[in-house]
Amino acid sequence: MSVVCAPPAPPVAVLIVDDEAPARARLRDLLADLAAEMPNQVVAEAENGIVALGVLAALKVDVALVDIRMPRMDGIEFARHLSQVAQPPAVIFVTAYDAYAVQAFELSAVDYLLKPVRPARLLAALRKLARQRPLSAAQLARLPQVARSHLSCHERGRLLLIPVTAIIYLKADLKYVTVRTREREFLVDESLTHLEQEFGDQFIRLHRSVLVARDAIIGFSRSAADDAEAQWQALLRDVAERLPVSRRQWPLVKSLVRRSGG
């Protein structure tokens, strides 16, 4: 009776995400040194979360080694966008955070490596991959939270990133939110209430279903429509739409716009 040996497992496909080239090179060298004990292949590198999300659209990645502090999009925000990725990788954060931040990662059951990364610690983290699932919404909610620099949505099989600074208004539309920029509209699967909580410093509520960027308001006009709820409309930069301002919100909107010099 012949014995059929199982084929060897394919190497772990690794994405290294760090804005510093020397840090990426060190991780690449460490992974090469560990290849005999944990077969792996660095399939791509990225200098920030935006580039990394583009890599995931083109390549299958098993694990991402992700720095925390990076320009344009940091590691935490990158992880939050992974819910929009069809086959998200496991994430191992690489951080120089202090003990308090490390405790937050431990509570979230997310693995982390402290810089400078030690080979034995990296090997242990990689060996946990068989038991590690992609980050859940509950795990992400327990990570240190800061307002995102981008929103994300799926469109015709592609992951699109929308810079928050380019958003003129957000409008609730059944279970989705319409995001309006100067160029076009997007649909995101998010709650307007949660968006208001996250971006309250940048957007103001005009109506129960509309948030508008504070710096997008260029004036007001009286509403011509027979709307008992809205006597005023907000005039916006770069788009022709006029958004209704509810009676309830009008005093606050007027005060905030005057205070900001609008």
PDB file of N, CA and C in Angstrom, residues 12-18 24 27-28 31 40-67 70 78 82 85 87-94 122 126 129:
ATOM      1  N   VAL A  12       3.536  31.529   2.953  1.00  0.00           N
ATOM      2  CA  VAL A  12       2.647  32.609   3.383  1.00  0.00           C
ATOM      3  C   VAL A  12       2.953  33.859   2.563  1.00  0.00           C
ATOM      4  N   ALA A  13       1.928  34.405   1.921  1.00  0.00           N
ATOM      5  CA  ALA A  13       2.093  35.624   1.120  1.00  0.00           C
ATOM      6  C   ALA A  13       2.010  36.841   2.043  1.00  0.00           C
ATOM      7  N   VAL A  14       3.073  37.637   2.067  1.00  0.00           N
ATOM      8  CA  VAL A  14       3.197  38.734   3.029  1.00  0.00           C
ATOM      9  C   VAL A  14       3.225  40.080   2.304  1.00  0.00           C
ATOM     10  N   LEU A  15       2.500  41.028   2.862  1.00  0.00           N
ATOM     11  CA  LEU A  15       2.548  42.425   2.425  1.00  0.00           C
ATOM     12  C   LEU A  15       3.163  43.244   3.554  1.00  0.00           C
ATOM     13  N   ILE A  16       4.216  43.997   3.260  1.00  0.00           N
ATOM     14  CA  ILE A  16       4.864  44.862   4.254  1.00  0.00           C
ATOM     15  C   ILE A  16       4.420  46.296   4.008  1.00  0.00           C
ATOM     16  N   VAL A  17       3.851  46.926   5.045  1.00  0.00           N
ATOM     17  CA  VAL A  17       3.336  48.296   4.918  1.00  0.00           C
ATOM     18  C   VAL A  17       4.037  49.185   5.942  1.00  0.00           C
ATOM     19  N   ASP A  18       4.920  50.050   5.466  1.00  0.00           N
ATOM     20  CA  ASP A  18       5.667  50.949   6.351  1.00  0.00           C
ATOM     21  C   ASP A  18       6.181  52.106   5.502  1.00  0.00           C
ATOM     22  N   ARG A  24      11.107  48.585   6.176  1.00  0.00           N
ATOM     23  CA  ARG A  24      10.620  47.542   5.270  1.00  0.00           C
ATOM     24  C   ARG A  24      11.736  46.550   4.954  1.00  0.00           C
ATOM     25  N   LEU A  27      12.282  44.099   7.878  1.00  0.00           N
ATOM     26  CA  LEU A  27      11.264  43.053   7.929  1.00  0.00           C
ATOM     27  C   LEU A  27      11.475  42.028   6.814  1.00  0.00           C
ATOM     28  N   ARG A  28      11.834  42.523   5.645  1.00  0.00           N
ATOM     29  CA  ARG A  28      12.084  41.616   4.519  1.00  0.00           C
ATOM     30  C   ARG A  28      13.243  40.669   4.839  1.00  0.00           C
ATOM     31  N   LEU A  31      12.130  38.084   7.475  1.00  0.00           N
ATOM     32  CA  LEU A  31      11.277  37.050   6.872  1.00  0.00           C
ATOM     33  C   LEU A  31      12.113  36.053   6.075  1.00  0.00           C
ATOM     34  N   ASN A  40       7.655  31.676   3.549  1.00  0.00           N
ATOM     35  CA  ASN A  40       6.923  32.905   3.276  1.00  0.00           C
ATOM     36  C   ASN A  40       7.482  33.556   2.032  1.00  0.00           C
ATOM     37  N   GLN A  41       6.679  34.445   1.474  1.00  0.00           N
ATOM     38  CA  GLN A  41       7.103  35.208   0.302  1.00  0.00           C
ATOM     39  C   GLN A  41       6.564  36.621   0.420  1.00  0.00           C
ATOM     40  N   VAL A  42       7.445  37.605   0.379  1.00  0.00           N
ATOM     41  CA  VAL A  42       6.996  38.999   0.370  1.00  0.00           C
ATOM     42  C   VAL A  42       6.516  39.317  -1.038  1.00  0.00           C
ATOM     43  N   VAL A  43       5.195  39.452  -1.186  1.00  0.00           N
ATOM     44  CA  VAL A  43       4.619  39.660  -2.520  1.00  0.00           C
ATOM     45  C   VAL A  43       4.546  41.134  -2.897  1.00  0.00           C
ATOM     46  N   ALA A  44       4.614  42.017  -1.893  1.00  0.00           N
ATOM     47  CA  ALA A  44       4.547  43.454  -2.205  1.00  0.00           C
ATOM     48  C   ALA A  44       4.925  44.258  -0.970  1.00  0.00           C
ATOM     49  N   GLU A  45       5.279  45.522  -1.218  1.00  0.00           N
ATOM     50  CA  GLU A  45       5.528  46.488  -0.156  1.00  0.00           C
ATOM     51  C   GLU A  45       4.720  47.746  -0.457  1.00  0.00           C
ATOM     52  N   ALA A  46       4.388  48.486   0.588  1.00  0.00           N
ATOM     53  CA  ALA A  46       3.632  49.731   0.411  1.00  0.00           C
ATOM     54  C   ALA A  46       4.080  50.731   1.461  1.00  0.00           C
ATOM     55  N   GLU A  47       4.060  52.017   1.088  1.00  0.00           N
ATOM     56  CA  GLU A  47       4.518  53.050   2.021  1.00  0.00           C
ATOM     57  C   GLU A  47       3.404  53.665   2.846  1.00  0.00           C
ATOM     58  N   ASN A  48       2.153  53.308   2.582  1.00  0.00           N
ATOM     59  CA  ASN A  48       1.035  53.788   3.405  1.00  0.00           C
ATOM     60  C   ASN A  48      -0.197  52.938   3.122  1.00  0.00           C
ATOM     61  N   GLY A  49      -1.268  53.195   3.876  1.00  0.00           N
ATOM     62  CA  GLY A  49      -2.467  52.382   3.752  1.00  0.00           C
ATOM     63  C   GLY A  49      -3.148  52.487   2.405  1.00  0.00           C
ATOM     64  N   ILE A  50      -3.083  53.654   1.778  1.00  0.00           N
ATOM     65  CA  ILE A  50      -3.729  53.821   0.472  1.00  0.00           C
ATOM     66  C   ILE A  50      -3.084  52.907  -0.560  1.00  0.00           C
ATOM     67  N   VAL A  51      -1.753  52.915  -0.607  1.00  0.00           N
ATOM     68  CA  VAL A  51      -1.038  52.046  -1.549  1.00  0.00           C
ATOM     69  C   VAL A  51      -1.302  50.582  -1.214  1.00  0.00           C
ATOM     70  N   ALA A  52      -1.351  50.251   0.071  1.00  0.00           N
ATOM     71  CA  ALA A  52      -1.582  48.864   0.485  1.00  0.00           C
ATOM     72  C   ALA A  52      -2.948  48.362   0.041  1.00  0.00           C
ATOM     73  N   LEU A  53      -3.977  49.192   0.144  1.00  0.00           N
ATOM     74  CA  LEU A  53      -5.307  48.779  -0.308  1.00  0.00           C
ATOM     75  C   LEU A  53      -5.312  48.537  -1.814  1.00  0.00           C
ATOM     76  N   GLY A  54      -4.538  49.318  -2.556  1.00  0.00           N
ATOM     77  CA  GLY A  54      -4.411  49.081  -3.990  1.00  0.00           C
ATOM     78  C   GLY A  54      -3.750  47.746  -4.280  1.00  0.00           C
ATOM     79  N   VAL A  55      -2.771  47.377  -3.455  1.00  0.00           N
ATOM     80  CA  VAL A  55      -2.112  46.076  -3.618  1.00  0.00           C
ATOM     81  C   VAL A  55      -3.116  44.948  -3.407  1.00  0.00           C
ATOM     82  N   LEU A  56      -3.970  45.081  -2.378  1.00  0.00           N
ATOM     83  CA  LEU A  56      -4.930  44.022  -2.069  1.00  0.00           C
ATOM     84  C   LEU A  56      -5.968  43.849  -3.172  1.00  0.00           C
ATOM     85  N   ALA A  57      -6.182  44.896  -3.960  1.00  0.00           N
ATOM     86  CA  ALA A  57      -7.114  44.781  -5.081  1.00  0.00           C
ATOM     87  C   ALA A  57      -6.523  43.937  -6.203  1.00  0.00           C
ATOM     88  N   ALA A  58      -5.203  43.797  -6.218  1.00  0.00           N
ATOM     89  CA  ALA A  58      -4.548  43.093  -7.325  1.00  0.00           C
ATOM     90  C   ALA A  58      -3.933  41.757  -6.923  1.00  0.00           C
ATOM     91  N   LEU A  59      -3.606  41.593  -5.632  1.00  0.00           N
ATOM     92  CA  LEU A  59      -2.880  40.406  -5.196  1.00  0.00           C
ATOM     93  C   LEU A  59      -3.579  39.727  -4.026  1.00  0.00           C
ATOM     94  N   LYS A  60      -3.408  38.401  -3.933  1.00  0.00           N
ATOM     95  CA  LYS A  60      -3.876  37.647  -2.761  1.00  0.00           C
ATOM     96  C   LYS A  60      -2.787  37.704  -1.701  1.00  0.00           C
ATOM     97  N   VAL A  61      -3.144  38.201  -0.538  1.00  0.00           N
ATOM     98  CA  VAL A  61      -2.197  38.364   0.563  1.00  0.00           C
ATOM     99  C   VAL A  61      -2.730  37.617   1.776  1.00  0.00           C
ATOM    100  N   ASP A  62      -1.871  36.834   2.432  1.00  0.00           N
ATOM    101  CA  ASP A  62      -2.280  36.098   3.628  1.00  0.00           C
ATOM    102  C   ASP A  62      -2.149  36.936   4.885  1.00  0.00           C
ATOM    103  N   VAL A  63      -1.076  37.706   4.977  1.00  0.00           N
ATOM    104  CA  VAL A  63      -0.847  38.512   6.172  1.00  0.00           C
ATOM    105  C   VAL A  63      -0.203  39.832   5.773  1.00  0.00           C
ATOM    106  N   ALA A  64      -0.637  40.893   6.458  1.00  0.00           N
ATOM    107  CA  ALA A  64      -0.039  42.221   6.256  1.00  0.00           C
ATOM    108  C   ALA A  64       0.671  42.628   7.546  1.00  0.00           C
ATOM    109  N   LEU A  65       1.947  42.971   7.416  1.00  0.00           N
ATOM    110  CA  LEU A  65       2.708  43.544   8.522  1.00  0.00           C
ATOM    111  C   LEU A  65       2.599  45.048   8.380  1.00  0.00           C
ATOM    112  N   VAL A  66       1.889  45.689   9.307  1.00  0.00           N
ATOM    113  CA  VAL A  66       1.447  47.065   9.102  1.00  0.00           C
ATOM    114  C   VAL A  66       1.960  47.994  10.193  1.00  0.00           C
ATOM    115  N   ASP A  67       2.706  49.016   9.780  1.00  0.00           N
ATOM    116  CA  ASP A  67       3.138  50.065  10.701  1.00  0.00           C
ATOM    117  C   ASP A  67       1.911  50.865  11.137  1.00  0.00           C
ATOM    118  N   MET A  70       1.824  56.339   9.753  1.00  0.00           N
ATOM    119  CA  MET A  70       2.235  56.561   8.366  1.00  0.00           C
ATOM    120  C   MET A  70       1.478  57.762   7.824  1.00  0.00           C
ATOM    121  N   PHE A  78      -6.153  51.803   7.730  1.00  0.00           N
ATOM    122  CA  PHE A  78      -6.027  50.721   6.750  1.00  0.00           C
ATOM    123  C   PHE A  78      -6.810  49.497   7.219  1.00  0.00           C
ATOM    124  N   LEU A  82     -10.467  47.247   5.722  1.00  0.00           N
ATOM    125  CA  LEU A  82     -10.383  45.861   5.274  1.00  0.00           C
ATOM    126  C   LEU A  82     -11.746  45.169   5.223  1.00  0.00           C
ATOM    127  N   VAL A  85     -12.788  44.673   1.749  1.00  0.00           N
ATOM    128  CA  VAL A  85     -11.945  43.848   0.879  1.00  0.00           C
ATOM    129  C   VAL A  85     -12.523  42.432   0.819  1.00  0.00           C
ATOM    130  N   GLN A  87     -11.206  39.407   0.176  1.00  0.00           N
ATOM    131  CA  GLN A  87     -10.431  38.411   0.925  1.00  0.00           C
ATOM    132  C   GLN A  87      -9.374  39.132   1.759  1.00  0.00           C
ATOM    133  N   PRO A  88      -9.784  39.684   2.895  1.00  0.00           N
ATOM    134  CA  PRO A  88      -8.844  40.487   3.686  1.00  0.00           C
ATOM    135  C   PRO A  88      -7.759  39.626   4.315  1.00  0.00           C
ATOM    136  N   PRO A  89      -6.555  40.139   4.418  1.00  0.00           N
ATOM    137  CA  PRO A  89      -5.480  39.394   5.070  1.00  0.00           C
ATOM    138  C   PRO A  89      -5.579  39.494   6.583  1.00  0.00           C
ATOM    139  N   ALA A  90      -4.888  38.589   7.276  1.00  0.00           N
ATOM    140  CA  ALA A  90      -4.667  38.781   8.701  1.00  0.00           C
ATOM    141  C   ALA A  90      -3.732  39.982   8.866  1.00  0.00           C
ATOM    142  N   VAL A  91      -3.837  40.652  10.005  1.00  0.00           N
ATOM    143  CA  VAL A  91      -3.033  41.858  10.233  1.00  0.00           C
ATOM    144  C   VAL A  91      -2.165  41.677  11.468  1.00  0.00           C
ATOM    145  N   ILE A  92      -0.903  41.989  11.322  1.00  0.00           N
ATOM    146  CA  ILE A  92       0.019  42.079  12.456  1.00  0.00           C
ATOM    147  C   ILE A  92       0.543  43.514  12.472  1.00  0.00           C
ATOM    148  N   PHE A  93       0.195  44.260  13.521  1.00  0.00           N
ATOM    149  CA  PHE A  93       0.653  45.636  13.613  1.00  0.00           C
ATOM    150  C   PHE A  93       2.105  45.679  14.065  1.00  0.00           C
ATOM    151  N   VAL A  94       2.848  46.589  13.487  1.00  0.00           N
ATOM    152  CA  VAL A  94       4.232  46.843  13.881  1.00  0.00           C
ATOM    153  C   VAL A  94       4.247  48.249  14.479  1.00  0.00           C
ATOM    154  N   LEU A 122       8.531  37.642  15.691  1.00  0.00           N
ATOM    155  CA  LEU A 122       7.921  37.618  14.369  1.00  0.00           C
ATOM    156  C   LEU A 122       7.498  36.195  14.004  1.00  0.00           C
ATOM    157  N   LEU A 126       3.661  34.866  13.132  1.00  0.00           N
ATOM    158  CA  LEU A 126       3.320  34.196  11.877  1.00  0.00           C
ATOM    159  C   LEU A 126       2.700  32.825  12.136  1.00  0.00           C
ATOM    160  N   LEU A 129      -1.084  32.428  12.495  1.00  0.00           N
ATOM    161  CA  LEU A 129      -1.954  32.707  11.348  1.00  0.00           C
ATOM    162  C   LEU A 129      -3.032  31.659  11.166  1.00  0.00           C
TER     163      LEU A 129
END
